[in-house]
DNA sequence: CAATTGTGTCAATTATATATGACACCAAGT
DNA sequence: ACTTGGTGTCATATATAATTGACACAATTG
């Protein structure tokens, strides 16, 4: 199991099926399914495509805050 | 060539060598090198490890804004 | 009741991320 | 002039992301 993500949430919010989202980002339906269910570890370029297609960004989909840490 | 990123920039800012960063995130030095030079497409979990080790987040390292798009 | 649509999952294959070992180059230091 | 550390890169091997085709199940719709 890999890190949880909000792909399903954002996809539903956009009213897309797994099939349609898969088509739009150019991967197989199974790939979307596995990602949504945290069964694996997508590539960065796929994450970026998903974020763009879902009109959001990487952090919103895949980042979970731990503690706040600030750098200069 | 894949999307540009700011790994090298953040790594230098943290005063780490490729070797040390590789060690800390548990990959080979070559992997860091290839990522920094945009020669490939890391996995999400590696991106997350890098972001944490560099005390930043996914967007800062790997996201480039296109146009601003707002969702409800 | 059939037929369809969306989803979860399996097995087998292909593409590619990542590892390992090696070599060259360029600084900086001794 | 030699060593050492940091980097870029190559070639080969392995792990795993991603594909394809298939099947089951639940919920809807005719």
Short mmCIF file of C-alpha atoms (C1' of nucleotides) in Angstrom, two decimals:
data_model
loop_
_atom_site.label_atom_id
_atom_site.label_comp_id
_atom_site.label_asym_id
_atom_site.label_seq_id
_atom_site.Cartn_x
_atom_site.Cartn_y
_atom_site.Cartn_z
CA UNK A 1 0.00 0.00 0.00
CA UNK A 2 1.26 3.40 -0.93
CA UNK A 3 0.35 6.86 0.23
CA UNK A 4 -3.29 7.80 0.13
CA UNK A 5 -4.35 10.40 -2.38
CA UNK A 6 -7.36 12.41 -3.39
CA UNK A 7 -7.65 11.35 -7.01
CA UNK A 8 -11.02 9.67 -6.58
CA UNK A 9 -12.36 12.64 -4.68
CA UNK A 10 -11.28 15.12 -7.33
CA UNK A 11 -12.37 12.85 -10.15
CA UNK A 12 -15.88 12.52 -8.72
CA UNK A 13 -16.02 16.21 -8.13
CA UNK A 14 -15.33 16.66 -11.83
CA UNK A 15 -17.94 14.02 -12.71
CA UNK A 16 -15.56 11.78 -14.56
CA UNK A 17 -15.47 7.99 -14.67
CA UNK A 18 -12.23 6.09 -14.24
CA UNK A 19 -12.52 5.21 -17.90
CA UNK A 20 -12.85 8.81 -18.99
CA UNK A 21 -10.07 10.07 -16.75
CA UNK A 22 -7.81 7.27 -17.95
CA UNK A 23 -8.58 8.19 -21.54
CA UNK A 24 -7.82 11.84 -20.94
CA UNK A 25 -4.46 11.28 -19.27
CA UNK A 26 -3.56 8.48 -21.65
CA UNK A 27 -3.30 5.47 -19.37
CA UNK A 28 -5.30 2.30 -18.86
CA UNK A 29 -8.37 2.27 -16.64
CA UNK A 30 -6.69 -0.21 -14.33
CA UNK A 31 -3.91 2.24 -13.72
CA UNK A 32 -6.36 4.84 -12.44
CA UNK A 33 -8.10 2.26 -10.32
CA UNK A 34 -4.88 1.09 -8.69
CA UNK A 35 -3.77 4.62 -7.98
CA UNK A 36 -7.08 5.59 -6.41
CA UNK A 37 -6.95 2.55 -4.19
CA UNK A 38 -3.37 3.21 -3.14
CA UNK A 39 -2.12 -0.02 -4.67
CA UNK A 40 0.79 1.64 -6.28
CA UNK A 41 3.16 4.31 -6.98
CA UNK A 42 2.51 6.32 -10.13
CA UNK A 43 5.21 8.15 -12.03
CA UNK A 44 5.66 11.87 -11.57
CA UNK A 45 4.62 12.62 -15.12
CA UNK A 46 1.37 10.75 -14.61
CA UNK A 47 0.75 12.60 -11.34
CA UNK A 48 1.26 15.87 -13.16
CA UNK A 49 -1.14 14.86 -15.94
CA UNK A 50 -3.74 13.89 -13.37
CA UNK A 51 -3.35 17.16 -11.51
CA UNK A 52 -3.74 19.15 -14.69
CA UNK A 53 -6.72 17.16 -15.89
CA UNK A 54 -8.39 17.56 -12.51
CA UNK A 55 -7.62 21.27 -12.48
CA UNK A 56 -5.58 21.10 -9.35
CA UNK A 57 -1.94 20.57 -8.38
CA UNK A 58 0.43 17.96 -6.99
CA UNK A 59 0.12 18.97 -3.37
CA UNK A 60 -3.67 18.91 -3.43
CA UNK A 61 -3.74 15.39 -4.83
CA UNK A 62 -0.72 13.71 -3.27
CA UNK A 63 0.75 15.69 -0.41
CA UNK A 64 -0.10 15.23 3.20
CA UNK A 65 1.22 17.69 5.67
CA UNK A 66 3.15 16.28 8.55
CA UNK A 67 4.31 19.12 10.72
CA UNK A 68 4.83 22.51 9.29
CA UNK A 69 8.47 23.13 8.51
CA UNK A 70 9.69 26.40 7.17
CA UNK A 71 12.80 27.07 5.15
CA UNK A 72 14.43 30.29 4.15
CA UNK B 1 13.62 14.78 -21.36
CA UNK B 2 11.06 15.14 -18.65
CA UNK B 3 9.78 18.14 -16.78
CA UNK B 4 12.34 20.36 -15.15
CA UNK B 5 12.49 20.40 -11.40
CA UNK B 6 14.21 22.18 -8.57
CA UNK B 7 15.85 19.24 -6.83
CA UNK B 8 19.40 20.42 -7.49
CA UNK B 9 18.53 23.91 -6.32
CA UNK B 10 17.01 22.71 -3.07
CA UNK B 11 19.76 20.16 -2.52
CA UNK B 12 22.47 22.78 -2.85
CA UNK B 13 20.57 25.09 -0.61
CA UNK B 14 20.65 22.33 2.00
CA UNK B 15 24.35 21.74 1.36
CA UNK B 16 23.98 18.11 0.42
CA UNK B 17 25.87 16.12 -2.17
CA UNK B 18 24.06 13.87 -4.62
CA UNK B 19 25.61 10.99 -2.73
CA UNK B 20 24.31 12.13 0.62
CA UNK B 21 20.84 12.94 -0.67
CA UNK B 22 20.70 9.57 -2.40
CA UNK B 23 21.70 7.85 0.80
CA UNK B 24 19.07 9.69 2.81
CA UNK B 25 16.19 8.89 0.49
CA UNK B 26 17.46 5.38 -0.14
CA UNK B 27 18.20 5.41 -3.85
CA UNK B 28 21.35 5.23 -5.95
CA UNK B 29 23.38 8.33 -6.65
CA UNK B 30 22.73 7.91 -10.37
CA UNK B 31 19.03 8.14 -9.74
CA UNK B 32 19.41 11.56 -8.14
CA UNK B 33 21.66 12.67 -10.94
CA UNK B 34 19.21 11.63 -13.64
CA UNK B 35 16.32 13.30 -11.88
CA UNK B 36 18.19 16.56 -11.43
CA UNK B 37 19.09 16.59 -15.08
CA UNK B 38 15.56 15.88 -16.20
CA UNK B 39 16.52 12.56 -17.76
CA UNK B 40 13.63 10.77 -16.21
CA UNK B 41 10.48 10.38 -14.44
CA UNK B 42 10.73 9.44 -10.77
CA UNK B 43 8.02 7.62 -8.90
CA UNK B 44 5.66 9.54 -6.65
CA UNK B 45 6.99 7.93 -3.51
CA UNK B 46 10.51 9.01 -4.40
CA UNK B 47 9.29 12.54 -5.11
CA UNK B 48 7.67 12.60 -1.70
CA UNK B 49 10.83 11.34 0.00
CA UNK B 50 12.85 14.01 -1.77
CA UNK B 51 10.43 16.73 -0.78
CA UNK B 52 10.50 15.67 2.84
CA UNK B 53 14.27 15.33 2.95
CA UNK B 54 14.63 18.77 1.39
CA UNK B 55 12.10 20.23 3.81
CA UNK B 56 9.74 21.33 1.11
CA UNK B 57 6.77 19.92 -0.80
CA UNK B 58 5.81 18.43 -4.14
CA UNK B 59 4.68 21.65 -5.75
CA UNK B 60 7.86 23.48 -4.84
CA UNK B 61 10.04 20.79 -6.39
CA UNK B 62 8.01 19.55 -9.32
CA UNK B 63 5.10 21.80 -10.19
CA UNK B 64 5.19 24.57 -12.70
CA UNK B 65 2.25 26.87 -12.91
CA UNK B 66 0.67 27.24 -16.31
CA UNK B 67 -2.22 29.62 -16.06
CA UNK B 68 -4.13 30.00 -12.89
CA UNK B 69 -7.23 27.87 -12.89
CA UNK B 70 -9.70 27.94 -10.09
CA UNK B 71 -12.09 25.22 -9.07
CA UNK B 72 -15.09 25.36 -6.77
"C1'" DC C 1 -35.76 -10.24 -16.44
"C1'" DA C 2 -32.12 -8.70 -19.73
"C1'" DA C 3 -28.68 -5.10 -20.95
"C1'" DT C 4 -25.64 -1.59 -19.75
"C1'" DT C 5 -22.35 1.17 -16.95
"C1'" DG C 6 -18.92 1.79 -13.40
"C1'" DT C 7 -15.91 -0.43 -10.56
"C1'" DG C 8 -12.60 -3.98 -8.40
"C1'" DT C 9 -9.48 -7.47 -9.47
"C1'" DC C 10 -6.71 -11.24 -11.71
"C1'" DA C 11 -3.00 -13.07 -14.88
"C1'" DA C 12 0.35 -12.33 -18.39
"C1'" DT C 13 3.10 -9.22 -20.99
"C1'" DT C 14 5.84 -4.93 -22.08
"C1'" DA C 15 8.00 -0.56 -20.91
"C1'" DT C 16 10.75 1.81 -17.91
"C1'" DA C 17 12.45 3.28 -13.21
"C1'" DT C 18 16.12 2.09 -10.34
"C1'" DA C 19 20.49 -0.55 -8.96
"C1'" DT C 20 25.23 -1.76 -9.57
"C1'" DG C 21 29.79 -1.22 -11.17
"C1'" DA C 22 32.73 1.26 -13.77
"C1'" DC C 23 35.18 5.13 -16.05
"C1'" DA C 24 36.24 10.08 -17.19
"C1'" DC C 25 36.45 14.94 -15.95
"C1'" DC C 26 37.11 18.84 -13.08
"C1'" DA C 27 38.04 21.24 -9.04
"C1'" DA C 28 40.54 21.78 -4.41
"C1'" DG C 29 43.91 20.29 -1.28
"C1'" DT C 30 48.63 18.12 0.12
"C1'" DA D 1 52.23 15.72 -9.47
"C1'" DC D 2 49.25 13.06 -6.92
"C1'" DT D 3 45.03 12.24 -4.34
"C1'" DT D 4 40.28 12.97 -3.12
"C1'" DG D 5 35.40 14.39 -3.60
"C1'" DG D 6 31.63 15.66 -6.49
"C1'" DT D 7 29.55 15.05 -10.75
"C1'" DG D 8 28.06 13.19 -15.54
"C1'" DT D 9 27.50 9.15 -18.07
"C1'" DC D 10 27.65 4.34 -19.94
"C1'" DA D 11 26.13 -0.67 -20.01
"C1'" DT D 12 23.91 -4.46 -17.88
"C1'" DA D 13 20.65 -6.31 -14.71
"C1'" DT D 14 16.41 -6.29 -11.76
"C1'" DA D 15 12.09 -4.43 -9.82
"C1'" DT D 16 7.99 -2.54 -10.79
"C1'" DA D 17 4.80 0.72 -13.35
"C1'" DA D 18 1.61 0.31 -16.88
"C1'" DT D 19 -0.93 -2.43 -20.66
"C1'" DT D 20 -4.20 -5.66 -22.32
"C1'" DG D 21 -7.89 -8.86 -22.00
"C1'" DA D 22 -10.90 -10.95 -19.15
"C1'" DC D 23 -14.30 -11.91 -15.47
"C1'" DA D 24 -17.39 -10.83 -11.44
"C1'" DC D 25 -20.47 -7.83 -8.99
"C1'" DA D 26 -23.66 -3.99 -7.92
"C1'" DA D 27 -26.64 -0.51 -9.48
"C1'" DT D 28 -29.34 1.32 -12.98
"C1'" DT D 29 -32.40 1.29 -16.99
"C1'" DG D 30 -35.51 -0.76 -20.85
#
